[in-house]
Structure formats: structure tokens, C-alpha cells
Tab-separated table of C-alpha atoms and ligand atoms in Angstrom:
chain	number	residue	atom	x	y	z
A	25	MET	CA	-0.024	-0.138	0.038
A	26	ALA	CA	1.232	3.425	-0.760
A	27	VAL	CA	2.435	5.655	2.139
A	28	ASP	CA	1.245	9.270	1.822
A	29	LEU	CA	4.074	10.830	2.596
A	30	HIS	CA	2.039	14.304	3.392
A	31	TYR	CA	-0.683	13.067	5.851
A	32	SER	CA	-3.323	15.744	7.625
A	33	ALA	CA	-4.980	12.970	9.993
A	34	TYR	CA	-7.821	16.108	10.188
A	35	ASP	CA	-8.068	16.247	6.260
A	36	THR	CA	-8.500	12.689	6.326
A	37	TRP	CA	-10.964	12.429	8.891
A	38	VAL	CA	-13.156	14.794	6.968
A	39	ALA	CA	-12.712	13.339	3.415
A	40	ASN	CA	-14.092	10.438	5.074
A	41	ALA	CA	-16.846	11.622	7.424
A	42	GLY	CA	-19.520	11.828	4.661
A	43	LEU	CA	-20.861	15.084	6.066
A	44	PRO	CA	-21.446	18.848	4.331
A	45	ILE	CA	-18.447	21.135	4.207
A	46	TYR	CA	-19.119	24.949	3.621
A	47	GLU	CA	-16.326	27.315	3.003
A	48	GLY	CA	-16.500	31.079	3.017
A	49	TRP	CA	-15.383	34.300	5.111
A	50	GLY	CA	-18.960	34.301	6.487
A	51	ILE	CA	-21.426	31.431	7.292
A	52	HIS	CA	-25.150	31.557	8.277
A	53	PRO	CA	-25.283	28.586	10.356
A	54	PRO	CA	-29.525	28.414	10.748
A	55	ASP	CA	-29.626	28.289	6.736
A	56	LEU	CA	-27.531	25.243	6.098
A	57	LYS	CA	-28.383	21.892	5.107
A	58	LEU	CA	-26.987	19.018	7.453
A	59	ALA	CA	-26.337	15.352	7.182
A	60	PRO	CA	-26.238	12.181	9.674
A	61	TRP	CA	-23.458	12.149	11.624
A	62	GLU	CA	-23.294	8.434	12.738
A	63	LEU	CA	-20.391	9.069	15.427
A	64	LYS	CA	-22.872	11.169	17.410
A	65	GLY	CA	-26.359	10.395	15.862
A	66	MET	CA	-27.022	13.953	15.380
A	67	ASP	CA	-26.951	15.639	11.881
A	68	ALA	CA	-23.974	18.042	10.730
A	69	ALA	CA	-22.109	20.310	8.823
A	70	ILE	CA	-18.185	20.831	9.155
A	71	LEU	CA	-17.308	24.926	8.207
A	72	HIS	CA	-13.983	26.065	7.200
A	73	LEU	CA	-14.202	29.345	7.654
A	74	GLU	CA	-11.850	31.416	5.220
A	75	ALA	CA	-9.651	32.635	8.475
A	76	MET	CA	-10.125	29.786	10.566
A	77	GLY	CA	-6.777	29.539	11.901
A	78	GLN	CA	-4.457	26.531	12.320
A	79	GLN	CA	-6.184	24.644	15.241
A	80	CYS	CA	-9.869	25.145	15.364
A	81	ASN	CA	-12.654	24.109	13.298
A	82	ASP	CA	-16.558	24.528	13.496
A	83	PHE	CA	-19.701	22.282	13.281
A	84	VAL	CA	-23.229	23.017	13.202
A	85	LEU	CA	-25.252	19.984	14.755
A	86	GLU	CA	-28.890	19.375	15.319
A	87	MET	CA	-31.045	17.010	16.873
A	88	GLY	CA	-34.690	16.174	15.295
A	89	PRO	CA	-38.020	16.497	17.595
A	90	GLY	CA	-37.405	14.782	20.740
A	91	GLY	CA	-33.985	13.495	19.635
A	92	SER	CA	-30.608	12.800	21.244
A	93	SER	CA	-27.210	12.389	20.805
A	94	LYS	CA	-25.058	9.227	21.357
A	95	PRO	CA	-23.047	9.243	24.823
A	96	ILE	CA	-19.715	9.827	23.378
A	97	ARG	CA	-15.964	10.861	24.892
A	98	GLN	CA	-14.003	13.209	22.725
A	99	MET	CA	-10.460	14.384	23.543
A	100	HIS	CA	-10.666	17.757	21.967
A	101	GLU	CA	-12.286	20.546	23.433
A	102	GLU	CA	-15.901	21.727	21.835
A	103	LEU	CA	-17.913	24.879	22.983
A	104	ILE	CA	-21.359	25.004	21.784
A	105	TYR	CA	-23.945	27.673	21.467
A	106	VAL	CA	-27.253	26.925	21.075
A	107	LEU	CA	-28.300	28.641	17.943
A	108	SER	CA	-32.194	27.201	18.388
A	109	GLY	CA	-34.551	24.963	20.512
A	110	ARG	CA	-34.300	23.761	23.832
A	111	GLY	CA	-33.344	20.842	25.446
A	112	ALA	CA	-30.734	18.846	28.135
A	113	THR	CA	-26.834	17.844	28.108
A	114	SER	CA	-25.501	15.196	30.495
A	115	VAL	CA	-21.690	14.888	31.179
A	116	TRP	CA	-19.863	12.185	33.394
A	117	LEU	CA	-16.671	11.012	34.380
A	118	ASP	CA	-16.351	7.121	34.648
A	119	ASP	CA	-18.360	7.093	37.752
A	120	GLU	CA	-22.161	7.137	36.711
A	121	SER	CA	-22.645	9.088	40.079
A	122	SER	CA	-20.629	12.153	38.467
A	123	LYS	CA	-23.357	12.960	36.095
A	124	ARG	CA	-24.145	16.177	35.849
A	125	THR	CA	-27.143	17.394	33.704
A	126	PHE	CA	-28.021	20.592	33.026
A	127	GLU	CA	-30.978	22.344	30.505
A	128	TRP	CA	-30.349	25.018	27.839
A	129	GLN	CA	-32.140	26.679	25.459
A	130	ALA	CA	-31.465	29.315	22.084
A	131	GLY	CA	-28.944	31.581	23.679
A	132	SER	CA	-27.610	29.441	25.774
A	133	LEU	CA	-23.538	28.700	25.622
A	134	PHE	CA	-21.537	26.203	27.205
A	135	GLY	CA	-18.265	23.902	27.186
A	136	VAL	CA	-18.101	20.387	27.189
A	137	PRO	CA	-15.681	19.386	29.699
A	138	GLN	CA	-12.836	17.615	28.131
A	139	ASN	CA	-13.177	13.934	27.531
A	140	ALA	CA	-15.901	13.595	29.999
A	141	THR	CA	-19.008	11.379	28.379
A	142	HIS	CA	-21.768	13.615	27.253
A	143	GLN	CA	-25.320	13.339	25.566
A	144	HIS	CA	-27.498	15.966	24.280
A	145	PHE	CA	-31.216	15.603	24.434
A	146	ASN	CA	-33.695	17.775	22.365
A	147	GLY	CA	-36.403	18.981	24.853
A	148	SER	CA	-39.226	19.423	22.353
A	149	GLY	CA	-41.491	17.147	20.370
A	150	ASP	CA	-41.922	19.577	17.753
A	151	GLU	CA	-38.735	21.347	17.122
A	152	PRO	CA	-35.147	20.682	15.827
A	153	ALA	CA	-32.601	21.970	18.243
A	154	ARG	CA	-29.446	23.563	16.678
A	155	PHE	CA	-25.906	24.377	17.576
A	156	ILE	CA	-22.932	25.818	16.177
A	157	THR	CA	-20.039	24.501	17.922
A	158	ILE	CA	-16.139	25.475	17.917
A	159	THR	CA	-13.681	22.514	18.195
A	160	ASP	CA	-9.403	22.172	18.645
A	161	LEU	CA	-10.299	18.813	16.454
A	162	PRO	CA	-7.908	19.910	13.638
A	163	LEU	CA	-5.093	20.321	16.154
A	164	MET	CA	-5.610	17.490	18.090
A	165	LEU	CA	-5.927	14.927	14.889
A	166	ASN	CA	-3.185	16.208	13.592
A	167	MET	CA	-0.704	16.249	16.511
A	168	PHE	CA	-1.575	12.631	17.443
A	169	HIS	CA	-2.744	11.550	14.277
A	170	SER	CA	-4.956	8.567	15.947
A	171	GLU	CA	-8.729	8.667	15.766
A	172	ASP	CA	-8.745	6.066	18.528
A	173	PHE	CA	-6.841	8.043	20.636
A	174	ILE	CA	-9.318	10.936	20.252
A	175	TRP	CA	-12.540	9.320	20.392
A	176	ASN	CA	-11.701	6.005	22.139
A	177	ASN	CA	-9.752	7.449	25.094
A	178	SER	CA	-10.512	6.919	28.867
A	179	PHE	CA	-8.412	9.672	30.178
A	180	ASN	CA	-10.501	11.299	33.126
A	181	PHE	CA	-9.536	15.424	33.257
A	182	LEU	CA	-10.808	15.690	37.070
A	183	ASP	CA	-10.216	19.232	37.062
A	184	ARG	CA	-11.872	20.274	34.061
A	185	PHE	CA	-15.256	19.015	35.102
A	186	GLY	CA	-16.067	21.963	37.352
A	187	ASP	CA	-17.873	22.389	40.596
A	188	ASP	CA	-21.660	21.847	41.107
A	189	GLY	CA	-22.750	25.070	41.058
A	190	TYR	CA	-20.838	25.815	37.525
A	191	PHE	CA	-23.575	23.920	35.626
A	192	VAL	CA	-26.503	26.055	37.023
A	193	GLY	CA	-25.137	29.664	36.751
A	194	GLU	CA	-23.018	29.843	39.511
A	195	GLY	CA	-19.011	30.622	38.460
A	196	LYS	CA	-16.111	32.732	39.880
A	197	MET	CA	-14.884	36.302	38.598
A	198	HIS	CA	-11.453	37.400	37.967
A	199	ASP	CA	-11.009	41.043	38.261
A	200	ILE	CA	-7.987	41.515	36.110
A	201	ARG	CA	-8.448	44.977	34.276
A	202	GLU	CA	-11.028	46.200	31.682
A	203	GLY	CA	-11.053	43.979	28.710
A	204	ARG	CA	-9.120	41.255	30.281
A	205	SER	CA	-11.564	40.174	33.627
A	206	TRP	CA	-13.045	36.587	33.266
A	207	TRP	CA	-15.863	34.855	34.242
A	208	GLU	CA	-15.414	31.074	35.675
A	209	THR	CA	-17.937	28.632	34.945
A	210	ASN	CA	-19.332	25.945	32.429
A	211	VAL	CA	-22.634	27.132	31.528
A	212	LEU	CA	-24.265	30.358	30.497
A	213	ALA	CA	-27.609	30.289	30.518
A	214	ASP	CA	-28.073	33.174	28.298
A	215	ALA	CA	-25.483	34.449	26.664
A	216	ASP	CA	-27.522	36.727	24.636
A	217	HIS	CA	-28.181	38.903	27.643
A	218	PHE	CA	-25.132	37.947	30.193
A	219	GLU	CA	-24.079	41.024	31.733
A	220	LEU	CA	-21.027	42.658	30.542
A	221	ARG	CA	-18.337	45.264	31.669
A	222	PRO	CA	-17.290	48.465	29.569
A	223	TRP	CA	-14.247	48.480	27.906
A	224	LYS	CA	-13.435	51.999	26.696
A	225	ASP	CA	-10.196	51.599	25.102
A	226	ARG	CA	-12.185	49.601	21.601
A	227	GLY	CA	-14.587	52.532	20.952
A	228	ALA	CA	-18.185	52.698	20.128
A	229	GLY	CA	-19.105	52.420	23.500
A	230	GLY	CA	-18.270	48.822	23.818
A	231	ILE	CA	-18.810	46.278	26.815
A	232	ASN	CA	-17.262	42.658	27.002
A	233	LEU	CA	-16.503	40.048	29.408
A	234	GLN	CA	-13.972	37.219	29.048
A	235	PHE	CA	-14.968	33.445	30.048
A	236	ASN	CA	-13.227	30.204	30.750
A	237	LEU	CA	-15.979	27.650	30.225
A	238	ALA	CA	-15.249	24.084	31.445
A	239	ASN	CA	-11.625	24.894	32.545
A	240	SER	CA	-10.616	24.520	28.441
A	241	SER	CA	-7.677	25.881	26.996
A	242	MET	CA	-10.063	27.748	24.590
A	243	HIS	CA	-10.947	31.433	25.116
A	244	THR	CA	-14.218	32.824	25.177
A	245	HIS	CA	-15.476	36.645	25.157
A	246	ILE	CA	-18.888	38.473	24.272
A	247	SER	CA	-18.668	41.901	23.051
A	248	GLU	CA	-21.471	44.223	22.182
A	249	PHE	CA	-21.480	47.859	21.184
A	250	SER	CA	-23.898	50.277	20.171
A	251	PRO	CA	-26.362	51.269	17.467
A	252	GLY	CA	-25.012	53.538	14.595
A	253	MET	CA	-21.494	53.024	15.670
A	254	TYR	CA	-18.240	51.311	14.719
A	255	LYS	CA	-15.277	50.119	17.046
A	256	LYS	CA	-11.707	50.775	16.526
A	257	ALA	CA	-10.007	48.444	13.747
A	258	HIS	CA	-7.529	46.294	15.451
A	259	GLY	CA	-5.170	43.277	14.072
A	260	HIS	CA	-4.109	40.187	15.524
A	261	GLU	CA	-3.340	36.430	14.538
A	262	PRO	CA	-6.413	34.486	12.947
A	263	GLY	CA	-8.771	32.286	15.062
A	264	ALA	CA	-11.299	34.275	17.088
A	265	HIS	CA	-14.294	32.319	15.598
A	266	ILE	CA	-16.791	35.143	15.974
A	267	VAL	CA	-20.803	34.280	16.271
A	268	LEU	CA	-23.253	37.121	15.830
A	269	LEU	CA	-25.812	37.267	18.757
A	270	SER	CA	-27.611	40.409	17.820
A	271	GLY	CA	-27.677	43.524	15.695
A	272	THR	CA	-27.456	43.973	12.148
A	273	GLY	CA	-23.817	45.424	10.363
A	274	PHE	CA	-20.531	44.353	9.070
A	275	SER	CA	-17.095	43.626	9.726
A	276	LEU	CA	-14.016	44.751	7.094
A	277	VAL	CA	-11.257	42.565	7.086
A	278	TRP	CA	-7.749	43.714	5.552
A	279	PRO	CA	-6.251	40.394	5.310
A	280	ASP	CA	-3.240	41.224	3.847
A	281	ASN	CA	-2.079	42.126	7.138
A	282	LYS	CA	0.082	44.649	6.393
A	283	HIS	CA	0.833	46.984	9.116
A	284	TRP	CA	-1.018	50.296	8.928
A	285	LYS	CA	0.937	53.124	7.898
A	286	GLY	CA	-0.885	55.633	10.077
A	287	ASN	CA	-3.706	58.275	8.841
A	288	GLY	CA	-4.442	57.852	4.788
A	289	GLY	CA	-1.786	54.603	4.807
A	290	GLY	CA	-4.777	52.214	3.551
A	291	PHE	CA	-4.696	48.564	3.234
A	292	ASP	CA	-4.417	46.900	-0.132
A	293	GLU	CA	-7.230	44.311	0.164
A	294	VAL	CA	-10.538	44.505	1.767
A	295	VAL	CA	-13.199	42.279	2.542
A	296	MET	CA	-16.453	43.042	3.458
A	297	VAL	CA	-18.460	40.701	5.752
A	298	PRO	CA	-22.123	41.180	6.304
A	299	TRP	CA	-23.766	40.329	10.169
A	300	LYS	CA	-26.913	38.586	10.588
A	301	LYS	CA	-27.864	36.876	13.875
A	302	GLY	CA	-26.510	33.220	14.320
A	303	SER	CA	-23.681	34.576	11.143
A	304	ILE	CA	-19.901	33.223	12.059
A	305	PHE	CA	-17.126	34.406	10.580
A	306	VAL	CA	-13.150	34.634	11.416
A	307	PRO	CA	-11.289	37.937	11.105
A	308	LYS	CA	-7.979	37.939	10.028
A	309	GLY	CA	-4.997	40.404	9.744
A	310	PHE	CA	-6.747	43.853	10.652
A	311	HIS	CA	-10.429	44.166	11.218
A	312	GLN	CA	-13.076	46.458	11.761
A	313	HIS	CA	-16.769	45.633	13.385
A	314	PHE	CA	-19.589	48.353	12.155
A	315	ASN	CA	-23.146	48.274	13.597
A	316	THR	CA	-25.688	49.462	10.709
A	317	GLY	CA	-28.789	48.475	13.068
A	318	THR	CA	-31.050	50.098	15.690
A	319	ASP	CA	-30.070	47.840	18.697
A	320	PRO	CA	-26.690	46.890	20.440
A	321	ALA	CA	-24.810	44.542	18.351
A	322	ARG	CA	-23.745	41.662	20.426
A	323	TYR	CA	-20.907	38.687	19.384
A	324	LEU	CA	-19.397	35.858	20.650
A	325	ALA	CA	-15.372	35.104	19.843
A	326	MET	CA	-14.134	31.858	20.518
A	327	GLY	CA	-10.612	30.344	20.048
A	328	PHE	CA	-7.624	27.960	20.798
A	329	GLY	CA	-5.807	29.692	23.809
A	330	GLY	CA	-7.061	32.218	26.341
A	331	PHE	CA	-6.504	34.094	29.173
A	332	ARG	CA	-6.288	31.529	31.711
A	333	TYR	CA	-4.283	28.930	29.829
A	334	HIS	CA	-1.495	30.851	27.349
A	335	ILE	CA	-0.851	28.789	24.130
A	336	GLY	CA	1.873	29.709	21.689
A	337	ARG	CA	3.248	33.430	21.166
A	338	ASP	CA	0.395	34.845	19.548
A	339	THR	CA	-2.894	33.379	20.452
A	340	MET	CA	-5.701	35.286	22.520
A	341	GLY	CA	-4.788	36.008	26.332
A	342	THR	CA	-0.586	35.739	25.880
A	343	LYS	CA	1.458	38.624	26.930
A	344	TYR	CA	2.018	39.862	23.229
A	345	HIS	CA	-1.763	39.402	22.719
A	346	SER	CA	-3.126	40.965	25.880
A	347	PHE	CA	-0.574	43.919	25.415
A	348	GLY	CA	-1.533	45.011	22.119
A	349	ALA	CA	-5.027	44.544	21.201
A	350	ASP	CA	-6.297	47.742	22.474
A	351	VAL	CA	-3.164	49.673	22.240
A	352	SER	CA	-2.272	52.031	19.398
A	353	THR	CA	-0.361	51.156	16.633
A	354	ARG	CA	1.433	54.125	17.397
A	355	LEU	CA	2.532	52.373	20.582
A	356	GLY	CA	3.781	49.447	19.584
A	357	GLY	CA	0.154	47.712	19.545
A	358	PHE	CA	-2.452	46.515	17.025
A	359	GLN	CA	-5.056	48.791	17.225
A	360	ILE	CA	-5.898	51.513	14.962
A	361	GLU	CA	-6.943	54.597	16.769
A	362	TYR	CA	-10.195	56.625	15.245
A	363	ALA	CA	-7.854	59.529	14.930
A	364	ASP	CA	-5.459	57.621	12.434
A	365	GLU	CA	-8.418	55.899	10.859
A	366	ASP	CA	-8.915	56.555	6.762
A	367	PRO	CA	-11.266	59.064	6.624
A	368	ALA	CA	-13.311	57.321	3.806
A	369	ILE	CA	-14.245	54.575	6.720
A	370	LEU	CA	-16.686	57.488	8.230
A	371	GLU	CA	-18.492	58.038	4.276
A	372	MET	CA	-18.563	54.386	4.102
A	373	PHE	CA	-20.282	53.547	7.090
A	374	GLU	CA	-22.621	56.744	6.903
A	375	GLU	CA	-23.646	54.992	3.376
A	376	GLU	CA	-24.210	51.802	4.755
A	377	CYS	CA	-26.350	53.394	7.274
A	378	ARG	CA	-28.314	54.951	4.869
A	379	LYS	CA	-29.062	51.988	3.128
A	380	ASN	CA	-30.298	50.096	6.335
A	381	ASN	CA	-32.462	53.214	6.873
A	382	SER	CA	-30.913	53.749	10.223
A	383	GLN	CA	-28.981	56.476	11.535
A	384	SER	CA	-25.297	56.756	12.220
A	385	ASN	CA	-24.141	58.156	15.795
A	386	MET	CA	-20.390	58.406	14.510
A	387	ARG	CA	-19.932	61.936	13.122
A	388	GLU	CA	-20.418	63.505	16.582
A	389	TYR	CA	-18.842	60.904	18.744
A	390	LEU	CA	-15.544	61.227	16.364
A	391	LYS	CA	-15.226	64.670	17.206
A	392	GLN	CA	-13.434	64.334	20.608
A	393	PHE	CA	-10.720	62.351	18.606
A	394	ARG	CA	-10.183	64.355	15.164
A	395	ASP	CA	-11.250	66.914	12.947
A	396	VAL	CA	-14.689	65.909	11.350
A	397	ASN	CA	-17.021	68.290	9.655
B	409	LIG	FE1	-10.655	41.345	16.733
């Protein structure tokens, strides 16, 4: 038998999984057609976003009315946001007495404790329940190149399971500083309305909170910003998988990743990714978020590495990343301050607001940062 000398265990698994694969800059999971995934006993699709990064992929999973998934262990991380439906999930280690069951509904967010057996139940007899999930399966499969290791592994991570209260809304706040404080828990019953905190350095009246779910190596944060406003552009490594929880708008991505040269410096290439509740995209290079709606825009970002567990040099939460994400490029950071921004951004945003029959609130707001007519 010929030996594949350029082997990717993840690509091989994907090719054999028989699941639909969707690709692009932005994808709208609520609309996707799925196919049965025997392994989990759920319908599924694999998402490969343009800037998915090296470590993580996304799945869309669905259980039919009254359905349940197969109990399974998996030696990879998984964070799950409930797009629609309601139900419950049980997680347990070897000992059945460890079993904990928690309920969820559209807008809930939870982490599956690594390699704990888990099973999902659709609580409705009439409606399907659909998840969007992010996992580090690409990293784990490629690193160990053994499907048996991933899905037939008996190791118990006792420290990932979490306190009983972490399944029912309790947690622990770690106050670091604005934009860096994080809440430790396993389940957010309502990520769409979880109380966030001001993070003024990112602009646009933004609020934010970081999370660590199920003692994961992955990061999670939720940000929200005001109607008719846009945040400051910034740049970092790809890998923040962003799910739109509320609001309308778009993001600009400058994927060539050239360093910003100051006012009027510009970029060679720009991609506009439209926003819609339930959509997912991953920015790459510099990027900027715009709310062209009349309600606050809230998004959930999840990716590899985090504020609790620093992995690699550039991933979310590391010293390098933490320093620069809200610091001006003029000071060695990766954020383009409003004062340095290309003036064409404001004109373009106002045009998009007009198309959306909404009001831009940016022109007045920007006057504190630069001369605006
Ligand atoms: Fe970002």
C-alpha cells in the first residue's frame, strides 16, 4: 500500500466523514443543510471558514424533535452555542454518580468538559435543536494522528469537570482589568443577555467580558457595542471564531495583514463580511466591526488559547496579544485609533447606514478624537 508522505489526519478524517462542508469568509449556520453523523447520532455539517486558523474548526449540529445524541467521549475541546431549540445535556466521568445534567435553550453557551462522556437531549417534541460549535479537533487529530486516541480514550480530566454550581449559573469572577476580566463557569444560560462590563479603549461604547468555560484551553469572550457606531480597527492572529448574537452590521477585514501606516496609509485588499444573527466568521489581519442597526450588536468570540491558559506566542490571552489588542499602533500595539483612521471609513459607514434606513451616530462621537466636518 502506498504511504502518504504528506499526511493530515484531520483532512483525511474530513474526507471520510461524509458530512457537508461549507467554506467562506462568513457563513449563516441556521440556513445550512446537514447530513446524519453516525458518530454522534446528530445531523451535522463541518464549517471551514476562510481564516479559521491552524487549530480550530466549527460544526453545525442538530437533533430532530424529541431526539438525543449518542453518549460520546472526545479528546478535544468543544464550546457550544445554541442557535435554536431547547433541551438538556448530561456529562459524566467513569463513575455514573458524577453525572450532571443541565438545561439549555436558544442563546445558551456551554463548554463540554474535555473527554467527559456527554449526551444531548432535545427537550421539544415539535422543533429541532441546532448548535454551532467550535472545536480544536484539527489540532488534536493532526498532533496525535489517531482517531482511536480522540474518540476512544479513557483518561479522566478531573480538573475540567467544574463545581456543581458551574452547571447552574454559578461561577467565579477574576478581576484583572478592563477587557481582561473573566468569569469562570461551565454554562451560560443566556449568553445573549449576560451582563458585560465597559471596555472603553476599543471604542463605540463597547462592553465586554471574557469567559473560561469548563476549564478549557480555549478562550471565549462576548462583546457588544452601540447602535449606529463602529469599533476601532485592530489586528491579531486569525482564530477568533465570531458568532453574531444580536444586531445587524458588517465587518471589514484587511487580510493582507500589512501594518497600518497611519492616517491615509490604507490597505491593498478589503473584504466586507455582512452580519446577521447566528452568522459566524473569523477575521484575519486587521479588522473592524460596524453596527448599522438600531439595536446594540453583540457577538461571541471563541478560539484557541485564552486568558487562563496561554498557548503559543500570539494566540488570544498571551502576553503579546494582551498588550496590543487595545493599544495604538503608534505605541507598538495593534489598534488603529479613531484619530489615525482612514477618513473614508466614516463616509462608507454612513452610506451603509443609509442603505439600512438607520442613523449613524459616529460623526458627532468622532469629534472628540479628530477633526470631522
Ligand atoms: Fe479582533
